[in-house]
Structures are given as structure tokens and as C-alpha cells.
Amino acid sequence: MLAALAMAAGLLAAMVSLAVSIGEVSIPLPTTAKAVANRLFGAEFVLSRIHEGIVWDYRLSRALVAACAGASLALCGAMLQALLRNPLAEPYVLGISAGASTGAVCVMILGFGYGAVSLSGGAFIGAVLAFLLVGILAAGVGGTSERIILCGIAGSQLFNALTSYIVTTSANAEQARGVLFWLLGSLSGVRWVDVYLAAPVCLVGLLVCLAHVRALDSFAFGTDAAASLGISVRRVQIVLLATTAAMTASVVSMVGSIGFVGLVIPHAARFIVGPGHARLLPAAAFGGAIFMVGADIISRIIIPQQVLPIGVVTALFGAPAFALILYRARRTA
């Protein structure tokens, strides 16, 4: 287990190093290492101010936010799939991402709570409202996992429509273009202040998940079985769902709404390490981080002198990967 975690951490570090080095201005890895050493350890390597600024002020913070966002979304997907016992559960499908997007857009364009509510706060409020709406709808139609997914899709469409209405009617052309690009997933505007939010949220979310490993394993047999094993089902559901909403809101407020990460990565991790959450959760976190950093690299180099929205890249790779996972599962069954 420790050896596997060390390998995953090494692969993530290698991907972050590549993300910092690759771009319109190619920077050698030794130069990247020297720039980081200058900032972190007070080294006095002589470097170009431009190269050092690109490495520290732009690319490194961007890569770290991408890693934290990918890990957070993958953890959310793993938690929701266990809680709902449905392989299609993830924040995007359940409308949490759409609600967070609506909340963030209300703050950005309409100025709701301006000065008192931050972008992250607006996204969190929207995520909570979306999940409450989905929960109320699901309770009214029976509350089975399949109906929860259907209610989530309905809620997602509703909040996406609200977001489009706000952007169309209240934003000028420049705002509309920026918001729509951001909603597709954009890391262009992230800086170190975003790292200081994304990293603690991701770490706390992982610790909360690991603290409930036994409960998540027991949910595989249903809520009745979990209760018979001494699990406080309602408390665990509230804690984990609130954690999911907080993690999703933090990601959406920074990089927009990104699909398929929370859906595909937990399945891929489950295929590699098995269904036990003690192994699955760390594997999903590292897998999501590596996937998002790789997607960010591709978004910056696939079209010369143009940056694709990262949500486009995750969908282009995530959809075929999910189809492959389903096909392999069908052959195994």
C-alpha cells in the first residue's frame, strides 16, 4: 500500500513538473527546479525574471489547483457512488455542479451579497440549494438511487437554464464570453490564493472520507445493513453529503463546472485497487489529480497559441474512457 502511494505521489510530482515546464514558452526542468528552489528555500540561482515569473506566478499555481480540483472531484464521485449505490452518481450528474455554477454566476454578474458573500460562498450556497432541491424531489418520488439520478439530471438542467438566463439577460458581451468560457472549465485565472483554498479543502475532504471508510464499505450492502453494523446512517449521510457540497463548490468557484472526472476516475481506481474504500479513496484522489493535470497540459498544447477549456478536454477523454469501463464490466459480468 505504501509503495503504491509512493509511486502515485511520484507520478503526480512528475506530471506537475511537466505542467510547469510545457507551454508556449518551453522551460527546461532544471530551470523549473531552480525557480522553485529560489522561492521555497532562498537559493540564489541566477535565472531569467521572465522564466521565474512564469514558473512560480502562473504555471505552478495552475498545476497545483488542477491537482487539487481533480482529487476533490474524484473523491466526491467515489463518495456519492457509495452513498447512493449507483455507478452513475457524481456531482455533475446530481446537479451539485450546476447549482454551484448558478450561485457563483449570481455573485459575479448580479452582485448578490457582493462584499459579504465571496465567489466560493455563492458557489457553496448554490450547491447546497441544488442538492436540497434534488433531495426533496427524490423524497417525493420514492428516493431510490435511480430516481435520485433522474431528479439530479432534472435539477442540473434547471440550474443550467437559470445560469444561461442570468448570463443572457444581465451580462454584457465581454462578461458573457468570460463566464461561458469559465463554465466550461478554465484554469487561466487561478493564482496562489486559489491554492490556499483548494489544498486545505481537498485535504480536509480526504481526511473526512478516510474517517468514514468503514461506513462507506457498509453502504455497499444497503442502509439497513449499515445500520445493523452500528453505523449512524443519517449522521454519516449528512456529513459526507455536506463534504461533497463544500468540495464541489470550492472547485466550481475556482475552475468552473467540469464533468466526467468524478464519474470516470472512481471507476478506474476501483478497477485497479478493488472496491475497498481504504484503498479506493487514496487511489481516486491521486488518479483525479493526475488526470486533471494531464488534461490541463493537453488543453494548453493541443491547439497552438490557444487554450481550450479544460472541461472540453476531460469530456473528450472521459466519455470514451467511461464507455471502455462499461464494456469491460459487461465482459467481466
XYZ file of C-alpha atoms in Angstrom:
333
model
C 0.000 0.000 0.000
C 2.739 2.458 0.977
C 4.761 1.555 -2.110
C 1.731 2.174 -4.334
C 1.078 5.549 -2.679
C 4.730 6.494 -3.151
C 4.539 5.579 -6.839
C 1.341 7.583 -7.268
C 2.881 10.587 -5.497
C 5.967 10.334 -7.705
C 3.837 10.178 -10.853
C 1.830 13.203 -9.704
C 5.050 15.137 -8.993
C 6.314 14.241 -12.470
C 3.058 15.430 -14.065
C 3.173 18.710 -12.130
C 6.787 19.213 -13.259
C 5.766 18.646 -16.872
C 2.836 21.041 -16.498
C 5.195 23.737 -15.211
C 7.715 23.159 -17.994
C 5.416 22.761 -21.014
C 3.642 25.644 -22.694
C 4.046 28.376 -25.282
C 7.341 29.241 -23.589
C 9.203 25.967 -23.051
C 11.197 25.939 -19.802
C 13.709 23.133 -19.080
C 13.073 21.027 -15.990
C 16.359 22.106 -14.313
C 15.306 25.743 -14.697
C 11.932 24.908 -13.194
C 13.595 23.228 -10.216
C 15.895 26.208 -9.685
C 12.989 28.671 -9.810
C 11.108 26.689 -7.147
C 14.256 26.387 -5.024
C 14.777 30.148 -5.193
C 11.281 30.797 -3.828
C 10.979 27.986 -1.306
C 14.492 27.619 0.056
C 16.063 31.009 -0.602
C 18.516 29.641 -3.152
C 20.289 32.184 -5.315
C 20.307 30.588 -8.740
C 20.638 33.179 -11.486
C 17.548 32.911 -13.691
C 15.620 34.998 -16.164
C 12.977 37.056 -14.375
C 10.511 36.077 -17.089
C 11.145 32.357 -16.662
C 10.976 32.573 -12.870
C 7.727 34.541 -13.039
C 6.145 32.063 -15.462
C 7.123 29.102 -13.282
C 6.121 30.478 -9.887
C 3.386 33.028 -10.536
C 1.500 31.235 -13.294
C 2.227 27.594 -14.080
C 2.966 26.086 -10.670
C -0.127 27.534 -9.005
C -2.195 26.455 -12.002
C -0.888 22.879 -11.821
C -1.479 22.641 -8.065
C -5.053 23.910 -8.367
C -5.671 21.427 -11.199
C -4.370 18.592 -8.996
C -6.489 19.621 -6.011
C -9.599 20.076 -8.178
C -9.169 16.672 -9.810
C -8.631 14.957 -6.470
C -11.664 16.692 -4.939
C -13.991 15.779 -7.810
C -12.818 12.158 -7.834
C -13.367 11.879 -4.075
C -16.849 13.375 -4.432
C -17.696 10.842 -7.116
C -16.445 7.924 -5.023
C -18.443 9.104 -2.006
C -21.675 9.626 -3.935
C -21.399 6.291 -5.723
C -21.047 4.551 -2.365
C -23.778 6.520 -0.599
C -26.321 6.114 -3.403
C -25.163 2.665 -4.533
C -25.294 3.910 -8.102
C -22.329 3.834 -10.515
C -23.598 6.957 -12.321
C -23.567 9.195 -9.241
C -21.240 12.202 -9.325
C -21.582 15.942 -8.556
C -22.176 16.837 -12.214
C -24.973 14.303 -12.677
C -26.664 15.134 -9.366
C -26.879 18.842 -10.185
C -24.453 19.964 -7.467
C -22.015 21.403 -10.022
C -24.837 23.170 -11.871
C -26.165 24.680 -8.640
C -22.667 25.837 -7.652
C -22.266 27.429 -11.087
C -25.562 29.303 -10.685
C -24.550 30.557 -7.238
C -21.186 31.739 -8.488
C -22.726 33.489 -11.508
C -25.247 35.247 -9.240
C -22.340 36.723 -7.292
C -20.258 37.548 -10.387
C -22.945 39.126 -12.577
C -25.894 40.054 -10.367
C -23.745 41.057 -7.402
C -25.828 39.128 -4.855
C -24.220 39.503 -1.456
C -21.393 41.495 -3.016
C -18.812 42.261 -0.336
C -20.394 39.852 2.140
C -20.533 36.681 0.012
C -17.446 35.600 -1.903
C -17.461 33.659 -5.148
C -16.771 30.458 -3.205
C -19.564 31.304 -0.758
C -22.032 31.862 -3.580
C -20.989 28.587 -5.194
C -21.425 26.748 -1.878
C -24.903 28.218 -1.347
C -25.877 27.218 -4.881
C -24.514 23.697 -4.396
C -26.447 23.245 -1.158
C -29.677 24.591 -2.691
C -29.295 22.302 -5.684
C -28.762 19.255 -3.513
C -31.693 20.174 -1.260
C -33.899 20.527 -4.333
C -32.781 17.163 -5.666
C -33.301 15.603 -2.239
C -36.827 16.990 -1.943
C -37.706 15.802 -5.449
C -36.222 12.371 -4.784
C -38.088 12.015 -1.484
C -41.330 12.872 -3.258
C -40.904 10.191 -5.915
C -39.656 7.353 -3.740
C -35.969 8.012 -3.094
C -34.465 5.031 -4.924
C -30.980 5.556 -6.342
C -32.241 5.502 -9.939
C -34.857 8.162 -9.190
C -32.284 10.268 -7.351
C -30.141 10.237 -10.500
C -33.134 11.245 -12.627
C -34.002 14.050 -10.187
C -30.376 15.138 -10.295
C -30.482 15.370 -14.074
C -33.672 17.437 -13.852
C -32.126 19.717 -11.235
C -28.970 20.069 -13.308
C -30.974 21.166 -16.338
C -32.943 23.640 -14.225
C -29.856 25.305 -12.757
C -28.074 25.292 -16.124
C -31.109 27.078 -17.575
C -31.041 29.629 -14.728
C -27.337 30.237 -15.324
C -27.892 30.734 -19.062
C -30.802 33.094 -18.385
C -28.740 35.218 -15.994
C -25.818 35.410 -18.391
C -28.032 36.180 -21.392
C -30.136 38.885 -19.744
C -27.760 40.533 -17.284
C -24.226 40.284 -18.647
C -22.593 42.398 -21.330
C -20.816 40.714 -24.241
C -17.426 40.619 -22.540
C -18.860 39.250 -19.286
C -20.907 36.644 -21.135
C -17.894 35.391 -23.061
C -15.747 35.188 -19.940
C -18.427 33.464 -17.869
C -19.288 30.918 -20.556
C -15.604 30.077 -21.032
C -15.247 29.743 -17.250
C -18.311 27.497 -17.007
C -16.686 25.071 -19.454
C -13.739 24.831 -17.085
C -10.868 27.288 -17.046
C -7.649 27.416 -15.034
C -6.449 30.612 -16.663
C -7.298 32.897 -13.752
C -6.089 30.795 -10.811
C -3.257 32.087 -8.645
C -1.688 31.204 -5.290
C -4.693 32.482 -3.356
C -6.703 29.710 -5.026
C -4.104 27.140 -3.990
C -4.533 28.265 -0.379
C -8.258 27.436 -0.684
C -8.121 24.337 -2.883
C -5.415 22.451 -0.982
C -6.974 22.626 2.521
C -10.440 21.790 1.180
C -9.066 18.770 -0.678
C -7.025 17.592 2.311
C -9.876 18.004 4.795
C -12.258 16.251 2.391
C -9.851 13.324 2.061
C -9.465 13.053 5.835
C -13.252 13.107 6.309
C -13.611 10.363 3.705
C -10.895 8.221 5.296
C -12.539 8.664 8.697
C -15.702 7.077 7.258
C -14.115 4.194 5.350
C -15.975 1.540 7.340
C -19.293 3.309 6.825
C -18.712 3.675 3.068
C -17.875 -0.021 2.802
C -21.031 -0.935 4.706
C -23.244 1.140 2.389
C -22.458 -1.355 -0.377
C -24.940 -3.702 1.333
C -27.635 -1.043 1.809
C -28.595 1.369 4.569
C -30.342 -1.329 6.611
C -27.218 -3.463 6.644
C -25.108 -0.432 7.544
C -27.419 0.385 10.456
C -27.241 -3.215 11.677
C -23.447 -2.877 11.803
C -23.761 0.067 14.165
C -23.331 2.831 11.573
C -25.223 6.045 12.280
C -26.631 6.174 8.768
C -28.278 9.595 8.857
C -25.278 11.292 10.501
C -22.837 9.753 8.025
C -25.017 10.752 5.080
C -25.284 14.356 6.282
C -21.546 14.671 6.961
C -20.453 13.143 3.657
C -23.028 14.986 1.569
C -22.062 18.297 3.198
C -18.421 17.477 2.480
C -19.310 16.738 -1.136
C -21.162 20.052 -1.470
C -18.259 22.007 0.056
C -15.634 20.336 -2.133
C -17.708 20.737 -5.291
C -18.431 24.389 -4.508
C -14.761 25.173 -3.964
C -13.802 23.533 -7.270
C -16.566 25.238 -9.268
C -15.802 28.643 -7.774
C -12.195 28.356 -8.961
C -12.265 26.466 -12.249
C -15.903 26.214 -13.334
C -18.032 23.141 -13.917
C -16.019 20.107 -15.046
C -17.677 16.820 -15.824
C -16.566 13.187 -16.069
C -13.739 13.420 -13.503
C -15.996 12.383 -10.625
C -17.623 9.740 -12.816
C -14.707 8.045 -14.576
C -11.818 8.228 -12.104
C -13.513 6.312 -9.228
C -14.404 3.515 -11.656
C -10.846 3.379 -12.976
C -9.471 3.356 -9.418
C -11.945 0.637 -8.407
C -10.794 -1.464 -11.375
C -7.144 -1.130 -10.258
C -7.322 -1.425 -6.453
C -10.717 -3.026 -5.825
C -13.862 -1.802 -4.060
C -12.448 -1.384 -0.532
C -12.564 2.308 0.296
C -9.357 2.266 2.342
C -7.536 1.747 -0.961
C -10.111 3.248 -3.305
C -10.214 6.755 -1.823
C -6.452 7.487 -1.988
C -6.299 5.892 -5.445
C -9.202 8.031 -6.658
C -7.627 11.192 -5.206
C -4.272 10.581 -6.894
C -5.959 9.437 -10.113
C -8.134 12.540 -10.271
C -5.162 14.809 -9.589
C -3.009 13.171 -12.277
C -5.880 13.179 -14.782
C -6.644 16.869 -14.287
C -3.010 17.947 -14.532
C -2.663 15.914 -17.717
C -5.859 17.443 -19.106
C -4.504 20.915 -18.327
C -1.295 20.161 -20.233
C -3.286 18.949 -23.237
C -5.602 21.984 -23.122
C -2.597 24.289 -23.475
C -0.703 22.470 -26.250
C -3.315 20.748 -28.428
C -4.006 23.940 -30.420
C -1.018 26.283 -30.936
C -1.401 29.683 -29.232
C -4.847 28.813 -27.923
C -6.079 27.338 -24.630
C -9.052 25.003 -24.707
C -11.494 24.941 -21.777
C -10.342 22.083 -19.590
C -13.907 20.744 -19.352
C -13.779 20.071 -23.091
C -10.615 18.016 -22.699
C -11.962 15.998 -19.747
C -15.133 15.221 -21.714
C -13.214 14.212 -24.857
C -11.124 11.740 -22.868
C -13.630 10.910 -20.153
C -16.517 9.823 -22.364
C -14.562 7.140 -24.308
C -12.865 6.015 -21.084
C -16.226 5.566 -19.390
C -17.538 3.631 -22.384
C -14.484 1.359 -22.175
C -15.030 0.815 -18.443
C -18.657 -0.138 -19.074
C -17.648 -2.504 -21.857
C -15.031 -4.238 -19.696
C -17.514 -4.502 -16.828
C -20.039 -6.075 -19.199
C -17.493 -8.645 -20.380
C -16.495 -9.445 -16.794
C -20.114 -9.885 -15.658
